[in-house]
Structures are given as structure tokens and as C-alpha cells.
PDB file of C-alpha atoms in Angstrom:
ATOM      1  CA  MET A1390      31.997  12.364  83.275  1.00  0.00           C
ATOM      2  CA  ILE A1391      31.533  15.787  81.646  1.00  0.00           C
ATOM      3  CA  ARG A1392      27.948  16.002  82.863  1.00  0.00           C
ATOM      4  CA  GLN A1393      29.035  15.110  86.403  1.00  0.00           C
ATOM      5  CA  MET A1394      31.682  17.821  86.415  1.00  0.00           C
ATOM      6  CA  SER A1395      29.136  20.341  85.154  1.00  0.00           C
ATOM      7  CA  ASP A1396      26.682  19.318  87.873  1.00  0.00           C
ATOM      8  CA  LEU A1397      29.448  19.699  90.465  1.00  0.00           C
ATOM      9  CA  LEU A1398      30.103  23.242  89.289  1.00  0.00           C
ATOM     10  CA  SER A1399      26.375  23.956  89.479  1.00  0.00           C
ATOM     11  CA  ASN A1400      26.397  22.949  93.150  1.00  0.00           C
ATOM     12  CA  VAL A1401      29.415  25.171  93.830  1.00  0.00           C
ATOM     13  CA  LEU A1402      27.851  28.094  91.936  1.00  0.00           C
ATOM     14  CA  PRO A1403      24.127  27.758  92.681  1.00  0.00           C
ATOM     15  CA  GLU A1404      23.253  31.294  91.556  1.00  0.00           C
ATOM     16  CA  TRP A1405      24.727  30.830  88.097  1.00  0.00           C
ATOM     17  CA  PRO A1406      22.432  29.783  85.213  1.00  0.00           C
ATOM     18  CA  ALA A1407      23.078  26.361  83.710  1.00  0.00           C
ATOM     19  CA  TRP A1408      24.418  27.791  80.412  1.00  0.00           C
ATOM     20  CA  ALA A1409      26.987  29.919  82.270  1.00  0.00           C
ATOM     21  CA  VAL A1410      28.226  26.888  84.219  1.00  0.00           C
ATOM     22  CA  ASP A1411      28.514  24.870  81.013  1.00  0.00           C
ATOM     23  CA  LEU A1412      30.415  27.730  79.360  1.00  0.00           C
ATOM     24  CA  LEU A1413      32.808  27.997  82.310  1.00  0.00           C
ATOM     25  CA  PHE A1414      33.463  24.261  82.254  1.00  0.00           C
ATOM     26  CA  THR A1415      33.983  24.202  78.468  1.00  0.00           C
ATOM     27  CA  MET A1416      36.460  27.097  78.543  1.00  0.00           C
ATOM     28  CA  THR A1417      38.325  25.564  81.478  1.00  0.00           C
ATOM     29  CA  ALA A1418      38.534  22.219  79.663  1.00  0.00           C
ATOM     30  CA  ALA A1419      39.779  23.910  76.475  1.00  0.00           C
ATOM     31  CA  LEU A1420      42.433  25.851  78.384  1.00  0.00           C
ATOM     32  CA  SER A1421      43.562  22.740  80.240  1.00  0.00           C
ATOM     33  CA  PHE A1422      43.852  20.818  76.961  1.00  0.00           C
ATOM     34  CA  THR A1423      45.890  23.647  75.410  1.00  0.00           C
ATOM     35  CA  LEU A1424      48.292  23.747  78.352  1.00  0.00           C
ATOM     36  CA  LEU A1425      48.591  19.948  78.299  1.00  0.00           C
ATOM     37  CA  MET A1426      49.482  19.970  74.600  1.00  0.00           C
ATOM     38  CA  LEU A1427      52.064  22.687  75.196  1.00  0.00           C
ATOM     39  CA  TYR A1428      53.651  20.606  77.933  1.00  0.00           C
ATOM     40  CA  PHE A1429      53.883  17.332  76.010  1.00  0.00           C
ATOM     41  CA  TYR A1430      54.216  18.546  72.421  1.00  0.00           C
ATOM     42  CA  THR A1431      57.316  20.532  71.567  1.00  0.00           C
ATOM     43  CA  PRO A1432      58.142  20.462  67.847  1.00  0.00           C
ATOM     44  CA  ASP A1433      61.868  20.337  67.284  1.00  0.00           C
ATOM     45  CA  ASP A1434      61.754  22.569  64.222  1.00  0.00           C
ATOM     46  CA  GLU A1435      64.696  24.819  64.979  1.00  0.00           C
ATOM     47  CA  LYS A1436      68.067  24.059  63.498  1.00  0.00           C
ATOM     48  CA  GLU A1437      71.267  25.289  65.002  1.00  0.00           C
ATOM     49  CA  THR A1438      71.991  28.697  63.527  1.00  0.00           C
ATOM     50  CA  GLU A1439      75.300  30.523  63.709  1.00  0.00           C
ATOM     51  CA  GLU A1440      73.822  32.728  66.460  1.00  0.00           C
ATOM     52  CA  GLU A1441      72.823  29.686  68.500  1.00  0.00           C
ATOM     53  CA  LYS A1442      76.232  28.068  68.044  1.00  0.00           C
ATOM     54  CA  LYS A1443      77.864  31.181  69.491  1.00  0.00           C
ATOM     55  CA  LEU A1444      75.417  31.230  72.402  1.00  0.00           C
ATOM     56  CA  LEU A1445      76.001  27.562  73.154  1.00  0.00           C
ATOM     57  CA  LYS A1446      79.752  27.969  72.993  1.00  0.00           C
ATOM     58  CA  SER A1447      79.787  30.999  75.308  1.00  0.00           C
ATOM     59  CA  ALA A1448      77.319  29.456  77.795  1.00  0.00           C
ATOM     60  CA  HIS A1449      78.840  25.953  77.644  1.00  0.00           C
ATOM     61  CA  LYS A1450      75.424  24.403  76.915  1.00  0.00           C
ATOM     62  CA  THR A1451      74.241  21.748  74.494  1.00  0.00           C
ATOM     63  CA  HIS A1452      71.469  22.173  71.933  1.00  0.00           C
ATOM     64  CA  GLN A1453      69.236  19.823  73.930  1.00  0.00           C
ATOM     65  CA  SER A1454      69.802  21.584  77.252  1.00  0.00           C
ATOM     66  CA  LEU A1455      69.054  24.994  75.737  1.00  0.00           C
ATOM     67  CA  HIS A1456      65.859  23.575  74.194  1.00  0.00           C
ATOM     68  CA  ALA A1457      64.794  22.096  77.525  1.00  0.00           C
ATOM     69  CA  GLU A1458      65.428  25.386  79.327  1.00  0.00           C
ATOM     70  CA  PHE A1459      63.477  27.311  76.684  1.00  0.00           C
ATOM     71  CA  ASP A1460      60.530  24.878  76.765  1.00  0.00           C
ATOM     72  CA  LYS A1461      60.301  25.215  80.542  1.00  0.00           C
ATOM     73  CA  PHE A1462      60.398  29.005  80.310  1.00  0.00           C
ATOM     74  CA  ARG A1463      57.805  29.078  77.533  1.00  0.00           C
ATOM     75  CA  SER A1464      55.419  26.721  79.341  1.00  0.00           C
ATOM     76  CA  SER A1465      55.624  28.763  82.549  1.00  0.00           C
ATOM     77  CA  TYR A1466      54.842  32.003  80.726  1.00  0.00           C
ATOM     78  CA  LEU A1467      51.974  30.534  78.704  1.00  0.00           C
ATOM     79  CA  SER A1468      50.397  28.915  81.778  1.00  0.00           C
ATOM     80  CA  VAL A1469      50.262  32.230  83.637  1.00  0.00           C
ATOM     81  CA  TYR A1470      49.302  34.435  80.673  1.00  0.00           C
ATOM     82  CA  LEU A1471      46.493  32.228  79.364  1.00  0.00           C
ATOM     83  CA  VAL A1472      44.975  31.756  82.822  1.00  0.00           C
ATOM     84  CA  ILE A1473      45.036  35.515  83.431  1.00  0.00           C
ATOM     85  CA  THR A1474      43.510  36.188  80.004  1.00  0.00           C
ATOM     86  CA  LEU A1475      40.754  33.642  80.667  1.00  0.00           C
ATOM     87  CA  ALA A1476      40.016  35.257  84.031  1.00  0.00           C
ATOM     88  CA  ASP A1477      39.781  38.682  82.383  1.00  0.00           C
ATOM     89  CA  TRP A1478      37.357  37.401  79.755  1.00  0.00           C
ATOM     90  CA  MET A1479      35.194  35.591  82.303  1.00  0.00           C
ATOM     91  CA  GLN A1480      34.925  38.808  84.296  1.00  0.00           C
ATOM     92  CA  GLY A1481      33.802  40.732  81.234  1.00  0.00           C
ATOM     93  CA  THR A1482      30.940  38.381  80.427  1.00  0.00           C
ATOM     94  CA  HIS A1483      29.208  39.080  83.755  1.00  0.00           C
ATOM     95  CA  MET A1484      30.003  42.768  84.154  1.00  0.00           C
ATOM     96  CA  TYR A1485      26.972  43.993  82.198  1.00  0.00           C
ATOM     97  CA  THR A1486      24.568  41.834  84.223  1.00  0.00           C
ATOM     98  CA  LEU A1487      26.144  43.043  87.456  1.00  0.00           C
ATOM     99  CA  TYR A1488      25.795  46.704  86.500  1.00  0.00           C
ATOM    100  CA  LEU A1489      22.239  46.095  85.374  1.00  0.00           C
ATOM    101  CA  SER A1490      21.329  44.757  88.824  1.00  0.00           C
ATOM    102  CA  TYR A1491      22.690  47.971  90.385  1.00  0.00           C
ATOM    103  CA  ASN A1492      20.411  50.094  88.159  1.00  0.00           C
ATOM    104  CA  VAL A1493      23.200  52.508  87.172  1.00  0.00           C
ATOM    105  CA  ASN A1494      24.207  54.193  83.912  1.00  0.00           C
ATOM    106  CA  ILE A1495      25.904  51.238  82.214  1.00  0.00           C
ATOM    107  CA  SER A1496      26.947  53.099  79.063  1.00  0.00           C
ATOM    108  CA  ALA A1497      28.735  55.743  81.162  1.00  0.00           C
ATOM    109  CA  LEU A1498      30.685  53.063  83.014  1.00  0.00           C
ATOM    110  CA  PHE A1499      31.825  51.271  79.866  1.00  0.00           C
ATOM    111  CA  LEU A1500      32.653  54.547  78.130  1.00  0.00           C
ATOM    112  CA  THR A1501      34.758  55.577  81.134  1.00  0.00           C
ATOM    113  CA  GLY A1502      36.704  52.325  80.898  1.00  0.00           C
ATOM    114  CA  PHE A1503      37.379  52.779  77.172  1.00  0.00           C
ATOM    115  CA  LEU A1504      38.409  56.422  77.619  1.00  0.00           C
ATOM    116  CA  SER A1505      40.689  55.498  80.515  1.00  0.00           C
ATOM    117  CA  GLY A1506      42.409  52.902  78.353  1.00  0.00           C
ATOM    118  CA  ALA A1507      42.858  55.408  75.528  1.00  0.00           C
ATOM    119  CA  ILE A1508      44.202  58.128  77.838  1.00  0.00           C
ATOM    120  CA  PHE A1509      46.766  55.955  79.620  1.00  0.00           C
ATOM    121  CA  ALA A1510      47.844  53.903  76.567  1.00  0.00           C
ATOM    122  CA  PRO A1511      50.308  56.417  75.009  1.00  0.00           C
ATOM    123  CA  PHE A1512      52.649  56.656  78.002  1.00  0.00           C
ATOM    124  CA  LEU A1513      51.931  53.514  80.023  1.00  0.00           C
ATOM    125  CA  GLY A1514      54.450  51.518  78.000  1.00  0.00           C
ATOM    126  CA  SER A1515      57.324  53.807  78.929  1.00  0.00           C
ATOM    127  CA  LEU A1516      56.233  53.705  82.577  1.00  0.00           C
ATOM    128  CA  VAL A1517      56.349  49.907  82.453  1.00  0.00           C
ATOM    129  CA  ASP A1518      59.926  50.068  81.149  1.00  0.00           C
ATOM    130  CA  LYS A1519      60.993  52.476  83.906  1.00  0.00           C
ATOM    131  CA  PHE A1520      59.080  50.868  86.777  1.00  0.00           C
ATOM    132  CA  GLY A1521      59.946  47.311  85.756  1.00  0.00           C
ATOM    133  CA  ARG A1522      58.098  44.783  83.638  1.00  0.00           C
ATOM    134  CA  LYS A1523      57.813  42.098  86.324  1.00  0.00           C
ATOM    135  CA  ARG A1524      56.611  44.663  88.858  1.00  0.00           C
ATOM    136  CA  SER A1525      54.056  45.931  86.336  1.00  0.00           C
ATOM    137  CA  CYS A1526      52.658  42.399  85.984  1.00  0.00           C
ATOM    138  CA  ILE A1527      52.242  42.260  89.759  1.00  0.00           C
ATOM    139  CA  VAL A1528      50.578  45.695  89.713  1.00  0.00           C
ATOM    140  CA  TYR A1529      48.100  44.345  87.141  1.00  0.00           C
ATOM    141  CA  CYS A1530      47.108  41.509  89.467  1.00  0.00           C
ATOM    142  CA  ILE A1531      46.698  43.928  92.379  1.00  0.00           C
ATOM    143  CA  LEU A1532      44.575  46.261  90.252  1.00  0.00           C
ATOM    144  CA  GLU A1533      42.294  43.394  89.245  1.00  0.00           C
ATOM    145  CA  ILE A1534      41.772  42.463  92.906  1.00  0.00           C
ATOM    146  CA  VAL A1535      40.893  46.083  93.730  1.00  0.00           C
ATOM    147  CA  ILE A1536      38.566  46.349  90.717  1.00  0.00           C
ATOM    148  CA  ASN A1537      36.689  43.178  91.669  1.00  0.00           C
ATOM    149  CA  TRP A1538      36.418  44.428  95.254  1.00  0.00           C
ATOM    150  CA  LEU A1539      34.951  47.755  94.063  1.00  0.00           C
ATOM    151  CA  GLU A1540      32.352  45.926  91.966  1.00  0.00           C
ATOM    152  CA  HIS A1541      30.753  44.621  95.169  1.00  0.00           C
ATOM    153  CA  TYR A1542      29.470  48.140  95.855  1.00  0.00           C
ATOM    154  CA  SER A1543      26.458  49.633  94.084  1.00  0.00           C
ATOM    155  CA  SER A1544      27.781  53.186  94.467  1.00  0.00           C
ATOM    156  CA  PHE A1545      28.126  54.741  91.010  1.00  0.00           C
ATOM    157  CA  GLU A1546      31.247  56.678  92.067  1.00  0.00           C
ATOM    158  CA  MET A1547      32.964  53.488  93.249  1.00  0.00           C
ATOM    159  CA  LEU A1548      32.057  51.675  90.045  1.00  0.00           C
ATOM    160  CA  LEU A1549      33.271  54.635  87.989  1.00  0.00           C
ATOM    161  CA  PHE A1550      36.614  54.575  89.802  1.00  0.00           C
ATOM    162  CA  GLY A1551      36.821  50.855  89.126  1.00  0.00           C
ATOM    163  CA  ARG A1552      36.366  51.498  85.385  1.00  0.00           C
ATOM    164  CA  VAL A1553      39.215  54.026  85.418  1.00  0.00           C
ATOM    165  CA  LEU A1554      41.445  51.381  87.005  1.00  0.00           C
ATOM    166  CA  GLY A1555      40.089  48.878  84.484  1.00  0.00           C
ATOM    167  CA  GLY A1556      41.419  50.968  81.600  1.00  0.00           C
ATOM    168  CA  ILE A1557      44.862  50.948  83.201  1.00  0.00           C
ATOM    169  CA  SER A1558      44.810  47.215  83.932  1.00  0.00           C
ATOM    170  CA  THR A1559      43.745  46.378  80.362  1.00  0.00           C
ATOM    171  CA  ASN A1560      46.744  48.261  78.991  1.00  0.00           C
ATOM    172  CA  LEU A1561      49.018  46.422  81.414  1.00  0.00           C
ATOM    173  CA  LEU A1562      47.541  43.065  80.405  1.00  0.00           C
ATOM    174  CA  PHE A1563      48.419  43.594  76.747  1.00  0.00           C
ATOM    175  CA  SER A1564      51.824  45.201  77.262  1.00  0.00           C
ATOM    176  CA  ALA A1565      53.589  44.314  80.523  1.00  0.00           C
ATOM    177  CA  PHE A1566      53.385  40.512  80.234  1.00  0.00           C
ATOM    178  CA  GLU A1567      54.650  40.294  76.655  1.00  0.00           C
ATOM    179  CA  SER A1568      57.300  42.929  77.357  1.00  0.00           C
ATOM    180  CA  TRP A1569      58.537  40.935  80.353  1.00  0.00           C
ATOM    181  CA  MET A1570      58.595  37.738  78.306  1.00  0.00           C
ATOM    182  CA  ALA A1571      60.645  39.327  75.498  1.00  0.00           C
ATOM    183  CA  THR A1572      63.118  40.854  77.949  1.00  0.00           C
ATOM    184  CA  GLU A1573      63.503  37.626  79.930  1.00  0.00           C
ATOM    185  CA  HIS A1574      63.866  35.654  76.671  1.00  0.00           C
ATOM    186  CA  ARG A1575      66.880  37.745  75.674  1.00  0.00           C
ATOM    187  CA  LYS A1576      68.266  37.842  79.211  1.00  0.00           C
ATOM    188  CA  ARG A1577      68.376  34.034  79.315  1.00  0.00           C
ATOM    189  CA  GLY A1578      70.261  33.921  76.021  1.00  0.00           C
ATOM    190  CA  PHE A1579      67.651  32.209  73.829  1.00  0.00           C
ATOM    191  CA  PRO A1580      67.912  32.800  70.044  1.00  0.00           C
ATOM    192  CA  GLU A1581      65.700  35.631  68.754  1.00  0.00           C
ATOM    193  CA  GLU A1582      63.886  33.428  66.246  1.00  0.00           C
ATOM    194  CA  TRP A1583      62.583  31.198  69.043  1.00  0.00           C
ATOM    195  CA  MET A1584      60.510  34.071  70.365  1.00  0.00           C
ATOM    196  CA  ALA A1585      58.107  33.631  67.446  1.00  0.00           C
ATOM    197  CA  ARG A1586      57.267  30.181  68.822  1.00  0.00           C
ATOM    198  CA  THR A1587      56.072  31.675  72.098  1.00  0.00           C
ATOM    199  CA  TYR A1588      53.952  34.306  70.357  1.00  0.00           C
ATOM    200  CA  SER A1589      52.379  31.704  68.069  1.00  0.00           C
ATOM    201  CA  GLU A1590      51.500  29.467  71.026  1.00  0.00           C
ATOM    202  CA  VAL A1591      49.881  32.437  72.800  1.00  0.00           C
ATOM    203  CA  SER A1592      47.760  33.148  69.724  1.00  0.00           C
ATOM    204  CA  ARG A1593      46.844  29.474  69.412  1.00  0.00           C
ATOM    205  CA  GLY A1594      45.786  29.305  73.068  1.00  0.00           C
ATOM    206  CA  ILE A1595      43.675  32.463  72.796  1.00  0.00           C
ATOM    207  CA  LEU A1596      42.009  31.241  69.603  1.00  0.00           C
ATOM    208  CA  SER A1597      41.128  27.940  71.274  1.00  0.00           C
ATOM    209  CA  MET A1598      39.365  29.886  74.053  1.00  0.00           C
ATOM    210  CA  GLU A1599      37.542  32.051  71.492  1.00  0.00           C
ATOM    211  CA  ASP A1600      36.303  28.946  69.669  1.00  0.00           C
ATOM    212  CA  CYS A1601      34.494  27.920  72.867  1.00  0.00           C
TER     213      CYS A1601
END
């Protein structure tokens, strides 16, 4: 079954080497397994605290209904965030080979991306708060589309501009999504201690992809 799926991917991506197809399939399978476990396995390890009792009383909800609402919210966030993180990592693995085929200064391009990230990092967080966290997540997706479009051109100037945008998008990836999740978590009235569950599941999902 696994071999057949890998062969199917090879037919869809004929220019990819066999090891790259196998890696893509393995990472996709690991991510799918992680999301499946998150959907079916929800440890009921939280006890009703005084804070939760007040929230339940004011919102006229039961402990079970609040848990169900939180699990749905957490699963939705993790599904989107892990898929986006996987896509970002898959892009990075092929960027060097792509630049090499263009015969351009690869070190200058990567250095530009790192410098762009360092330059925009100090004040991008405050801009996310002012512009809106959900909007910033959408901006990240748009930036990634533009960056991938620019990488189809061998012009060094276009690639350099793409690396500047890449520094911005990387900062958004590791700030806007988690910031939105924390804000939405509080807005929906979930207890603060439950937020640690979401962060731990994100770390577990990322580690499972790294182990591939």
C-alpha cells in the first residue's frame, strides 16, 4: 500500500528524485497521523477550577460542552498551523537546488532573507497587534504565494525581493498565528491553563515532522 502510494506520487511528480518523493510521502503520513490522533484522542486531564466554574456559570455552559467547544477550536487551529508549517519546510528543502539551477549568488540570497527577518522582527509584532492577528495570518499566506511566484524567475533582483518578503513572512509565521490563537482562546472564554494544551500539541506535531 505504502509503495503504491509512493509510486503514485512519482507519477504525479516525475521530475522529483525518488528519495524526495518518499520523504514527501513520509512527512505527509506523519502529519496525517498526528492530526488523526488529535481528533480522536483528547485526554480529560483538566479538573474544574474556580475560574472555570465562574466561566461556566456566567456562560450557562456545562463542563462537557466547554470541553467539546475547546477541542473543536484546538483541532481547527492545529490542522491549519501544522499544514502551513509543513508547507514552509518543504519549500525550504528545495530552495537551494532551485537557486543553484539559476546560477546566482546563493549565499547573498539566503543572507538577505536572514537580514530581512532580523530587521523586521523588532516591530512586526506590534504591527500585527494593530493591523489584526487574523488579517496578518492572511497576509502571510498571500506573501507565500507571491514569494513562490517570484521564484519562477531567474532574475537575481526578483529573487532578492522574494527573500526580503521571505524574512517578513517567516516572522509572521512564528508570531501572528500563535498570537491569534491566544487572543481567540481568551475571547471564547476558555480557562487560561488550557492554552498550555494547545502549545504542547503544536510542539508534539512539529517534533513528529522533524523525526521524519
